[in-house]
PDB file of C-alpha atoms and ligand atoms in Angstrom:
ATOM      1  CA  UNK A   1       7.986  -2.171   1.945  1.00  0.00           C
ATOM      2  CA  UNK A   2       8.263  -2.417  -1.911  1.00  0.00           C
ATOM      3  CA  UNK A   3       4.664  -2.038  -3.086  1.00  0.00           C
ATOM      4  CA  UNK A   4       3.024  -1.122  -5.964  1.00  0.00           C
ATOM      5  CA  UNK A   5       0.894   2.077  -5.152  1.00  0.00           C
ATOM      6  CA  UNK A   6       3.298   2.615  -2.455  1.00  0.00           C
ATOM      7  CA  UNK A   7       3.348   5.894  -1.074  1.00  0.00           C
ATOM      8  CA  UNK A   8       6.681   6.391   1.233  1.00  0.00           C
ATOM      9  CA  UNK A   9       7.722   9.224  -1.888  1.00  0.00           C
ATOM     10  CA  UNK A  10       4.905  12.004  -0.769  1.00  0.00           C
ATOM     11  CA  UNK A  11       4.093  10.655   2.791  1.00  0.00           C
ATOM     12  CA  UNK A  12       6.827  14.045   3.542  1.00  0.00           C
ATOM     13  CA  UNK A  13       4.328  16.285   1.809  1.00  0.00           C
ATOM     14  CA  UNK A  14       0.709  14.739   2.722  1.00  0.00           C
ATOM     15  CA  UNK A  15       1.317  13.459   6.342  1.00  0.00           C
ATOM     16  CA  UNK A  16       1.716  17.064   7.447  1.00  0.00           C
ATOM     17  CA  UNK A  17      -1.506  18.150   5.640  1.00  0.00           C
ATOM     18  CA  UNK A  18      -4.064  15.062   7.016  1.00  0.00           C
ATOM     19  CA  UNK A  19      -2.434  15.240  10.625  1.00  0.00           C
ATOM     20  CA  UNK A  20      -3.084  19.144  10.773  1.00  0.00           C
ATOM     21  CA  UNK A  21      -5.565  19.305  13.024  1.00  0.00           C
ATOM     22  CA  UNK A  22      -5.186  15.846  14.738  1.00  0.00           C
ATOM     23  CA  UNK A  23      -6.584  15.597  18.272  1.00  0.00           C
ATOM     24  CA  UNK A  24      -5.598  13.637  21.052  1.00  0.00           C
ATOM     25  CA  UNK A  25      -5.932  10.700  21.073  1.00  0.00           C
ATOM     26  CA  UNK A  26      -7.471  10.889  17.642  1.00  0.00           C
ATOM     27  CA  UNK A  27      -7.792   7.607  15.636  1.00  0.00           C
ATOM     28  CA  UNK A  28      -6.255   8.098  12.420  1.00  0.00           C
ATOM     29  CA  UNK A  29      -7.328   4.505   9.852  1.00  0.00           C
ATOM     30  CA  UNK A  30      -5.909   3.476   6.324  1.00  0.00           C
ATOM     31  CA  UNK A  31      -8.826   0.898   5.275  1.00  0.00           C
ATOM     32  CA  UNK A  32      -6.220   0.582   1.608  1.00  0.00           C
ATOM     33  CA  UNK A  33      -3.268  -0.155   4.025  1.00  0.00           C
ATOM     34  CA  UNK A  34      -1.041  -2.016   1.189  1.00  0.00           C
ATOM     35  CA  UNK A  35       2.533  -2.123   2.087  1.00  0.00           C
ATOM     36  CA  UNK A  36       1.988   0.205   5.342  1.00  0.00           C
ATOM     37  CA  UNK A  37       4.021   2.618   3.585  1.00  0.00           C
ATOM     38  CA  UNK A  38       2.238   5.990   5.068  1.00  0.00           C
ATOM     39  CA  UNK A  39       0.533   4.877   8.703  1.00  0.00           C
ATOM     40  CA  UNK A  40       4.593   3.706   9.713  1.00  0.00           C
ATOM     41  CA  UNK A  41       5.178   7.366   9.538  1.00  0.00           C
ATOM     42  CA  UNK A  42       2.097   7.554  11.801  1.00  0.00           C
ATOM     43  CA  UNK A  43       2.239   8.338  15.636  1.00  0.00           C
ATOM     44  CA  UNK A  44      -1.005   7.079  18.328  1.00  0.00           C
ATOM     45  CA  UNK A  45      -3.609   5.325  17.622  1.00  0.00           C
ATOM     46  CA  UNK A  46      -3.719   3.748  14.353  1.00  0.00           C
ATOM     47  CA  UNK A  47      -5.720   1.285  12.295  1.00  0.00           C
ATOM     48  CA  UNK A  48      -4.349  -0.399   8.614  1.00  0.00           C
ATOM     49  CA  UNK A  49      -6.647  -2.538   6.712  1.00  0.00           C
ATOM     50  CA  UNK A  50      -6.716  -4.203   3.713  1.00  0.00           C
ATOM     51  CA  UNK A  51      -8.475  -6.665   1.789  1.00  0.00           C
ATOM     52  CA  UNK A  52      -5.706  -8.671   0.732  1.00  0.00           C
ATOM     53  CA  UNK A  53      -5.823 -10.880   4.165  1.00  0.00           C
ATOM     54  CA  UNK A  54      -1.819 -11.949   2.477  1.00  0.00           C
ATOM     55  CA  UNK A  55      -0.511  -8.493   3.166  1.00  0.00           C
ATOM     56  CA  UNK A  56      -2.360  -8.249   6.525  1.00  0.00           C
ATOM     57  CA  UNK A  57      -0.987 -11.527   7.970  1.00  0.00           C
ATOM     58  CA  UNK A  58       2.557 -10.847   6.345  1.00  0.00           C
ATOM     59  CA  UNK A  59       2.174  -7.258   8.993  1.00  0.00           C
ATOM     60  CA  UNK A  60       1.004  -8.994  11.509  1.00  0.00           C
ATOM     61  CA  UNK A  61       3.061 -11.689  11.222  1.00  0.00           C
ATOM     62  CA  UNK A  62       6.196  -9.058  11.282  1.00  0.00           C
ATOM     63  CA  UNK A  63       4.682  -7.543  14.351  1.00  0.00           C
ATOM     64  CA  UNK A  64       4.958 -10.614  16.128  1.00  0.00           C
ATOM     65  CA  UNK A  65       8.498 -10.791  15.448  1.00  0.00           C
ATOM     66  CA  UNK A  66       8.844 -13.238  12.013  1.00  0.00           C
ATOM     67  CA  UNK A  67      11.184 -12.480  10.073  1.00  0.00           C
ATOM     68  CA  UNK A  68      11.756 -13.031   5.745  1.00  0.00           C
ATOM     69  CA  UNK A  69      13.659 -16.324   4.825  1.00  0.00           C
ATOM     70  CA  UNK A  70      16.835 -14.738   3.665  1.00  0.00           C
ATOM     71  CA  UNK A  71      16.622 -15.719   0.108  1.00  0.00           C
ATOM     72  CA  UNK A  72      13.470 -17.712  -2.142  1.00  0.00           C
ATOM     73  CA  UNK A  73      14.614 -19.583  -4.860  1.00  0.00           C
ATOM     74  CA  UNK A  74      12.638 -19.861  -8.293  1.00  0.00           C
ATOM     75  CA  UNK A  75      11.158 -23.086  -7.615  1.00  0.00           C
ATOM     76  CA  UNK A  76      10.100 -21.921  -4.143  1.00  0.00           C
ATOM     77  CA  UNK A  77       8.777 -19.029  -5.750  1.00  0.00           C
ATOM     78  CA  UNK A  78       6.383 -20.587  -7.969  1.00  0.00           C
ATOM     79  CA  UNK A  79       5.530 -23.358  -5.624  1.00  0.00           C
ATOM     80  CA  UNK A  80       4.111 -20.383  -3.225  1.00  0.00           C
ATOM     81  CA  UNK A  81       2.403 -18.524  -5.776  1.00  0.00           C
ATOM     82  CA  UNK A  82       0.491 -22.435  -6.627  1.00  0.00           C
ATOM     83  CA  UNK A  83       0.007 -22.760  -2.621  1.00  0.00           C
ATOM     84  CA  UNK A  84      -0.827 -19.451  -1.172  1.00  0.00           C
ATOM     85  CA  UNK A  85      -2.862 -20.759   1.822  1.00  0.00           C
ATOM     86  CA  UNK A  86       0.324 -22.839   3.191  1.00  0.00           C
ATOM     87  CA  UNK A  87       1.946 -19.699   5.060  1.00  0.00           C
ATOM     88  CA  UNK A  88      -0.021 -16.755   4.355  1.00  0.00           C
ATOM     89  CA  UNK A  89       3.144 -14.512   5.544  1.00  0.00           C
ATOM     90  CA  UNK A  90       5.083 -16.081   3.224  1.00  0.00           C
ATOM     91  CA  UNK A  91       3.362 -15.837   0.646  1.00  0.00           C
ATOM     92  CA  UNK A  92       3.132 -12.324   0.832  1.00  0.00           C
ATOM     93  CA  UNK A  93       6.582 -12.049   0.889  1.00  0.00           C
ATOM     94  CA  UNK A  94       7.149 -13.634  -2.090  1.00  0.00           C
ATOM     95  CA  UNK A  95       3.699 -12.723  -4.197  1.00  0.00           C
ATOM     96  CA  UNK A  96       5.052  -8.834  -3.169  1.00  0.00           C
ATOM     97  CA  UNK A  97       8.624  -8.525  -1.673  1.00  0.00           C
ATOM     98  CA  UNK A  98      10.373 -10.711  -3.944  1.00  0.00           C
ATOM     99  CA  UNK A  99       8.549  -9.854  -7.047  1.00  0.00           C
ATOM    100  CA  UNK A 100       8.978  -6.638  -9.746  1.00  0.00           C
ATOM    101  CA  UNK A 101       8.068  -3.904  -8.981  1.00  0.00           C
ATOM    102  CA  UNK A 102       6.296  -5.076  -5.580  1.00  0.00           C
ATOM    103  CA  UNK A 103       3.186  -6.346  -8.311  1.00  0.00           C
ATOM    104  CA  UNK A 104       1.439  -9.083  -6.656  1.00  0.00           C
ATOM    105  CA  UNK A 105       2.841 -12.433  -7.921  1.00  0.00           C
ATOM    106  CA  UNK A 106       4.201 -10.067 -10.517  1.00  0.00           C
ATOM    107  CA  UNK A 107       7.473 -12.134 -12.007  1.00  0.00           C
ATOM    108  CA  UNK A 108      10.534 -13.710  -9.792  1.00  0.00           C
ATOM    109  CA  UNK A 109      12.299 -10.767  -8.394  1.00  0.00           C
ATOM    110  CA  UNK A 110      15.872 -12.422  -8.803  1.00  0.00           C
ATOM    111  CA  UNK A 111      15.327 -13.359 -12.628  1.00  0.00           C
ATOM    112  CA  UNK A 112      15.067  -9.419 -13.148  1.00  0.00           C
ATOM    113  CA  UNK A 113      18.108  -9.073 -11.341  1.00  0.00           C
ATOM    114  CA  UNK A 114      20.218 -11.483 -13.240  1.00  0.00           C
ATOM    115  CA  UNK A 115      19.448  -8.864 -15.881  1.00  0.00           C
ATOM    116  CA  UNK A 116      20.434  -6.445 -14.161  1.00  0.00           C
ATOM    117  CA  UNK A 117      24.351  -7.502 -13.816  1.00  0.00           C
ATOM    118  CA  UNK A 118      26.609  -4.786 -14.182  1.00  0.00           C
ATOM    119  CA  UNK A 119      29.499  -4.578 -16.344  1.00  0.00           C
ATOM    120  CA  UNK A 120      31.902  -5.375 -13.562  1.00  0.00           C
ATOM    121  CA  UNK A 121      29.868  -8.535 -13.298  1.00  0.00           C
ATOM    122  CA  UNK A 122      28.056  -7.602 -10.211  1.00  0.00           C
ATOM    123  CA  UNK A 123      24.931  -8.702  -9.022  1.00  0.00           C
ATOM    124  CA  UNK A 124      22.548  -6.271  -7.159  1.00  0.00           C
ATOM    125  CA  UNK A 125      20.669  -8.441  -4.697  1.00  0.00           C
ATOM    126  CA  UNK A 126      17.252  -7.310  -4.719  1.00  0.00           C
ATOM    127  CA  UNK A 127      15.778  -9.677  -1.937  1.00  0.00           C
ATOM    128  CA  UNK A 128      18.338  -9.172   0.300  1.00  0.00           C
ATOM    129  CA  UNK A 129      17.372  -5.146  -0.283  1.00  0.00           C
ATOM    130  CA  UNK A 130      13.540  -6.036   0.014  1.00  0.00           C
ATOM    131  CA  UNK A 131      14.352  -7.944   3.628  1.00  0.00           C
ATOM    132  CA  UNK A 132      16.542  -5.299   4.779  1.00  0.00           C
ATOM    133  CA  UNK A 133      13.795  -2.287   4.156  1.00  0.00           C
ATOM    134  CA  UNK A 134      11.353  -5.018   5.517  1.00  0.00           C
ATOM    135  CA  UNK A 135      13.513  -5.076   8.935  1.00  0.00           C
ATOM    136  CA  UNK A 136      14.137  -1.654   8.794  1.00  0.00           C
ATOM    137  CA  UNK A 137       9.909  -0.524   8.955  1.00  0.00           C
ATOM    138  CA  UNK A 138       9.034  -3.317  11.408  1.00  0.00           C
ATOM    139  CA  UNK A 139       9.915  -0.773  14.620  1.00  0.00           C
ATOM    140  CA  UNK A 140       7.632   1.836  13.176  1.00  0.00           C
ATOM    141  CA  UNK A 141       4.480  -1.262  12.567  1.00  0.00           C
ATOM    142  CA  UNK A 142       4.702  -1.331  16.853  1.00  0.00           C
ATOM    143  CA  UNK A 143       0.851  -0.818  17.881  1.00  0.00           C
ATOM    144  CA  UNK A 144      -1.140  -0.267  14.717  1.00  0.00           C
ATOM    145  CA  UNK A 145      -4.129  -2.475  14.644  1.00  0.00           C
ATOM    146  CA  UNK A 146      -3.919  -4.409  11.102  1.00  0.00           C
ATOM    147  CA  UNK A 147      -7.348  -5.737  10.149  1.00  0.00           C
ATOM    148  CA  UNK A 148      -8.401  -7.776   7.054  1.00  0.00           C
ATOM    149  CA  UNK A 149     -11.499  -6.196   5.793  1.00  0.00           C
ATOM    150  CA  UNK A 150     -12.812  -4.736   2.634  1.00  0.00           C
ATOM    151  CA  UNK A 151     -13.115  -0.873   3.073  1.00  0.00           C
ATOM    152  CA  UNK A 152     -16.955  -0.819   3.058  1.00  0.00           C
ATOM    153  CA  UNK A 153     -17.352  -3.278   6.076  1.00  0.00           C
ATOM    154  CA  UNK A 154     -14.042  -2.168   8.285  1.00  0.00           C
ATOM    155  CA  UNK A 155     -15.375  -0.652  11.659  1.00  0.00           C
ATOM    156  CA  UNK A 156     -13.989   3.146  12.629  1.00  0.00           C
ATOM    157  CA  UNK A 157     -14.201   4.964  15.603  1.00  0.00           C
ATOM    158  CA  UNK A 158     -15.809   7.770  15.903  1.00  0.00           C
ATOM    159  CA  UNK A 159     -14.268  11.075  14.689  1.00  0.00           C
ATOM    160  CA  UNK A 160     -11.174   9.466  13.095  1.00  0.00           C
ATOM    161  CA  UNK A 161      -9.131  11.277  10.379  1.00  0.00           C
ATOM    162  CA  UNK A 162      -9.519   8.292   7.211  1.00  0.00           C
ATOM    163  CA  UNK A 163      -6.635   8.538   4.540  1.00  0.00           C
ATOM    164  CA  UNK A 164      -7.769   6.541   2.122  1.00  0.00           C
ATOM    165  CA  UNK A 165      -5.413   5.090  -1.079  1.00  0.00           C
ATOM    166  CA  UNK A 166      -7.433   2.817  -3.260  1.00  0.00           C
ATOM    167  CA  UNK A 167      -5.950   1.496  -6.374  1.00  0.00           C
ATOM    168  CA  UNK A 168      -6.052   4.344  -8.510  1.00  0.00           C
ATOM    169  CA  UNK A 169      -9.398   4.046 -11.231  1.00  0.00           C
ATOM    170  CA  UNK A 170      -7.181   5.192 -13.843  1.00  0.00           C
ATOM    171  CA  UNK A 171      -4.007   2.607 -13.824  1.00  0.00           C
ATOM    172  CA  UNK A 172      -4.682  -0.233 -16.448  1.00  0.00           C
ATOM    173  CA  UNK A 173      -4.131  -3.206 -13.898  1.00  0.00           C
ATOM    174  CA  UNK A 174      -6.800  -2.129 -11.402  1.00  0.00           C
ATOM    175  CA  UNK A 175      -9.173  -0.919 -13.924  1.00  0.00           C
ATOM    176  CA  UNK A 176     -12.500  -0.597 -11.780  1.00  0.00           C
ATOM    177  CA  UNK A 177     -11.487  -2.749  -9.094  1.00  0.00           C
ATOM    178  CA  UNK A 178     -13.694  -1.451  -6.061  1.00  0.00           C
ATOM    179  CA  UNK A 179     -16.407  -0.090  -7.844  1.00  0.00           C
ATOM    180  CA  UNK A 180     -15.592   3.414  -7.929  1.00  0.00           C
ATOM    181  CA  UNK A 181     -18.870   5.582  -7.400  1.00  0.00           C
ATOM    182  CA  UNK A 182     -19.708   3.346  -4.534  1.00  0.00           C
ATOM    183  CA  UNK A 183     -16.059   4.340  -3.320  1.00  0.00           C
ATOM    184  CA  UNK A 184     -16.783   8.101  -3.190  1.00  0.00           C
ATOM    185  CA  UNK A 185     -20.172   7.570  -2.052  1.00  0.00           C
ATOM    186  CA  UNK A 186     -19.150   5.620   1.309  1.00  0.00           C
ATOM    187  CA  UNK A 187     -16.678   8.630   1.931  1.00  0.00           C
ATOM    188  CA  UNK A 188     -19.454  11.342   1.912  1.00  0.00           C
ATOM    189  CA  UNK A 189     -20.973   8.883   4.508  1.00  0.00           C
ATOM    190  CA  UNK A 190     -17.938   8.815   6.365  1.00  0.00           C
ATOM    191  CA  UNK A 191     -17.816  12.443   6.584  1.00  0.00           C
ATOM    192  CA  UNK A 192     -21.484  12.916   7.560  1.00  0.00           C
ATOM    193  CA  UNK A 193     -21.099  10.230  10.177  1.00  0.00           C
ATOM    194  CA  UNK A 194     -18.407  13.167  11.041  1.00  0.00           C
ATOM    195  CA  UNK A 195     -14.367  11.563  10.019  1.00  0.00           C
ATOM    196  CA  UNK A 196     -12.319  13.375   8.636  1.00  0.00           C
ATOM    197  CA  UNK A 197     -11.610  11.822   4.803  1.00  0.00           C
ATOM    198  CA  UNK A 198      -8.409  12.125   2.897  1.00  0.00           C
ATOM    199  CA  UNK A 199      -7.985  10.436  -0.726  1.00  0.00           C
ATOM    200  CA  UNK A 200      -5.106  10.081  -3.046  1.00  0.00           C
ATOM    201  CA  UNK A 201      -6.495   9.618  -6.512  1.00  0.00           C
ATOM    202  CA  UNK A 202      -5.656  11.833  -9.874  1.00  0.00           C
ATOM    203  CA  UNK A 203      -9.099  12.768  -9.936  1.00  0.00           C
ATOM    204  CA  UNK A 204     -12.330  12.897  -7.838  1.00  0.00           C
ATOM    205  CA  UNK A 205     -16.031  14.219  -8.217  1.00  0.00           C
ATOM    206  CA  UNK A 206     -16.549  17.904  -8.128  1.00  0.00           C
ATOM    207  CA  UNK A 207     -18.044  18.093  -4.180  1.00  0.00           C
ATOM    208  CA  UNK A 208     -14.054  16.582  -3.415  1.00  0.00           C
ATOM    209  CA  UNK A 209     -11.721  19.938  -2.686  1.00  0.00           C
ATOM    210  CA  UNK A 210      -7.936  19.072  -3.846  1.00  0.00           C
ATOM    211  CA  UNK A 211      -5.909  20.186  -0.796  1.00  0.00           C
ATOM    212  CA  UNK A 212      -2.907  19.096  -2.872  1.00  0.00           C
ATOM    213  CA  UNK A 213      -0.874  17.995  -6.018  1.00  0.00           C
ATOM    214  CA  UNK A 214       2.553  17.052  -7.541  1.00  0.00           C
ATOM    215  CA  UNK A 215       3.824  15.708 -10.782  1.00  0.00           C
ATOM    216  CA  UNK A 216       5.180  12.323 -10.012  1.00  0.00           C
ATOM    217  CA  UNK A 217       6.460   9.881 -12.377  1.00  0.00           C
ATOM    218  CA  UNK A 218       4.282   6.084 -12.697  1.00  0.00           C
ATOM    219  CA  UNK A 219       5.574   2.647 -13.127  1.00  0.00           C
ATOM    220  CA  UNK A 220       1.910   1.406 -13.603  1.00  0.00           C
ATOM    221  CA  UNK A 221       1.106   3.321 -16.414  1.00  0.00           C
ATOM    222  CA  UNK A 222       1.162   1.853 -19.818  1.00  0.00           C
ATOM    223  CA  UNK A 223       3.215   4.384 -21.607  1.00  0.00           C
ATOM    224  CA  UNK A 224       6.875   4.617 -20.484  1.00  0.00           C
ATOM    225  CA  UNK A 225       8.290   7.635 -18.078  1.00  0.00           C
ATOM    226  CA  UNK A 226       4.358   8.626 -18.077  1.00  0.00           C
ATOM    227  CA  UNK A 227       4.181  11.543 -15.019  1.00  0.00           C
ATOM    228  CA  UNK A 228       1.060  12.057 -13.546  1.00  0.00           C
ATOM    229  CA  UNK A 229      -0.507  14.607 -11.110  1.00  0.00           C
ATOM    230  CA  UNK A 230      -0.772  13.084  -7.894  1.00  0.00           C
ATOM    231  CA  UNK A 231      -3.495  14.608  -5.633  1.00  0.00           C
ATOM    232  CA  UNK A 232      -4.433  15.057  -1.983  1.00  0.00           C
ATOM    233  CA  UNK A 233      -8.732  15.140  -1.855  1.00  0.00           C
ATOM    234  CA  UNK A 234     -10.729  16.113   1.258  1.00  0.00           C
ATOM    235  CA  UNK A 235     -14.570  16.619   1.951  1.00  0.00           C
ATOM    236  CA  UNK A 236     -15.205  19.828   3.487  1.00  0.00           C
TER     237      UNK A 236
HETATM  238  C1  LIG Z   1      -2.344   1.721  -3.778  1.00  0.00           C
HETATM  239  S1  LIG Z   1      -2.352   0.321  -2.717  1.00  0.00           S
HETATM  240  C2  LIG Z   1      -1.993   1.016  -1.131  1.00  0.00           C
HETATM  241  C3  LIG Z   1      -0.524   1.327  -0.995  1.00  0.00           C
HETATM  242  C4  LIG Z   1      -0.130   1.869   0.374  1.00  0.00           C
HETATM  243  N1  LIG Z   1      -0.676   3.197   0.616  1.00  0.00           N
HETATM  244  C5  LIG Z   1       1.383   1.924   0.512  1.00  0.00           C
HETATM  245  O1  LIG Z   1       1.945   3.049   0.562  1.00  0.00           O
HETATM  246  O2  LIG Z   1       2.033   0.883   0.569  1.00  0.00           O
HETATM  247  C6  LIG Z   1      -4.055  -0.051  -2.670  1.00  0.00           C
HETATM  248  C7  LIG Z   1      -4.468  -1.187  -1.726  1.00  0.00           C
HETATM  249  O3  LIG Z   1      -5.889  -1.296  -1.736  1.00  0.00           O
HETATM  250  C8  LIG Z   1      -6.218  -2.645  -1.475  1.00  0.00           C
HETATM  251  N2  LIG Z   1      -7.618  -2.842  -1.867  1.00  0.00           N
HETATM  252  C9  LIG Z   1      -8.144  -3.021  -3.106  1.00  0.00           C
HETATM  253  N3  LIG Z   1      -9.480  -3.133  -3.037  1.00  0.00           N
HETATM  254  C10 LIG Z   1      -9.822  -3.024  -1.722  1.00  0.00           C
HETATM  255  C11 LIG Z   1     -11.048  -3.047  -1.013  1.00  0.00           C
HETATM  256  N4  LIG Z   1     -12.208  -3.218  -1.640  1.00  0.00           N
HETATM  257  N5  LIG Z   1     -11.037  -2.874   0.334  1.00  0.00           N
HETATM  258  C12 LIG Z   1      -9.853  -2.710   0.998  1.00  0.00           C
HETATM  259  N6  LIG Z   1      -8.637  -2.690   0.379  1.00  0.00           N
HETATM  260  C13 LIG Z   1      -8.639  -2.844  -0.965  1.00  0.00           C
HETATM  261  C14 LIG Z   1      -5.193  -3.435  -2.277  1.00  0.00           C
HETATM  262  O4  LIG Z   1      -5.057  -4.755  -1.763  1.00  0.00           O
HETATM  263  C15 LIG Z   1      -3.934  -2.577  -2.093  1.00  0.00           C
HETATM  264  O5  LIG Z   1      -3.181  -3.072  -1.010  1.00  0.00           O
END
């Protein structure tokens, strides 16, 4: 699913590092689920949460076998971003899906795209490329318990393996948004309490080993074709 944050481009090099030592039966929980880019890739038990209750009913909603209106007009567009509570789903279709660069209520995807025409005069439809990859994840979203919840309050079972991806403290849009030492605080209790914790950031306190990094290039970032380091933390 297009999503800002979204992690589908590393999930090749990370999965295989936080799923290492997996048990069976083993819960393995995203509480920053976003666009369920990472847990799809995700066999057994699995938990997704999020505290965007949109995104979580748009899943759940595809779990249950909805499916995207083919194409949202402008009008409809803004008439969903004024009326959010009308069809939750839907209006995390449109507020993510169908807008640029998968930025929450972010501009009309299809007014990007009718800048977009190529010199043959073709138009690339980017909703109808949104619903396919939609379609296309909704096999892998089979069993994985979605749960609206801010990351502090979601419930875990014991021993789980927690791959966490909060907005990152260092992107201009999110700037502080969870309250960051409380963040890493809450996953040294989640490690005493004995999970396993996993967190994608560019930088954590010093008692956080990197198990992990790549230079990856960042849409979020202020200054154009800016790369940053991604990085893989764990608590050992
Ligand atoms: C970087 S995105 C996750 C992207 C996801 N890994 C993917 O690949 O699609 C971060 C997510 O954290 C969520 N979030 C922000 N604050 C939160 C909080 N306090 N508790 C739970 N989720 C939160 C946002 O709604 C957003 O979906």
């Amino acid at each position: 699913m297009r999503y800002t944050g979204n992690k589908s481009r590393i999930a090749k090099h990370i999965l295989p590092i936080i799923l290492k030592d997996r048990k069976p039966n083993q819960y393995y929980v995203e509480p920053f689920v976003g666009g369920a880019n990472l847990i799809d890739k995700v066999e057994g038990f699995r938990i997704g949460a999020d505290s965007n209750e949109y995104v979580i009913e748009l899943l759940k909603s595809l779990q249950d076998g909805w499916t995207p209106p083919e194409r949202i007009s402008r009008e409809r567009y803004y008439y969903i971003k004024e009326n959010k509570d009308e069809n939750k789903a839907l209006t995390a279709w449109a507020g993510i899906c169908c807008s640029y660069g998968g930025k929450w209520f972010g501009g009309f995807l299809s007014d990007y795209q009718e800048s977009k025409r190529t010199k043959s005069g073709r138009l690339p439809n980017h909703q109808d490329e949104a619903r396919r990859g939609v379609m296309r994840q909704v096999p892998s979203l089979t069993s994985i318990h979605f749960i609206h919840s801010d990351y502090a309050f979601l419930e875990i079972p014991e021993n789980s393996i927690i791959y966490c991806d909060p907005p990152y403290m260092d992107t201009v849009k999110y700037k502080d948004e969870i309250g960051y030492s409380h963040f890493w605080n809450w996953c040294r209790s989640m490690h005493h309490e004995g999970h396993t914790v996993f967190v994608s950031e560019y930088n954590a306190p010093d008692d956080f080993t990197c198990v992990w990094s790549k230079e990856i290039s960042n849409t979020l970032s202020k200054q154009k074709n800016f790369k940053a380091i991604e990085k893989l933390f764990t608590l050992k």
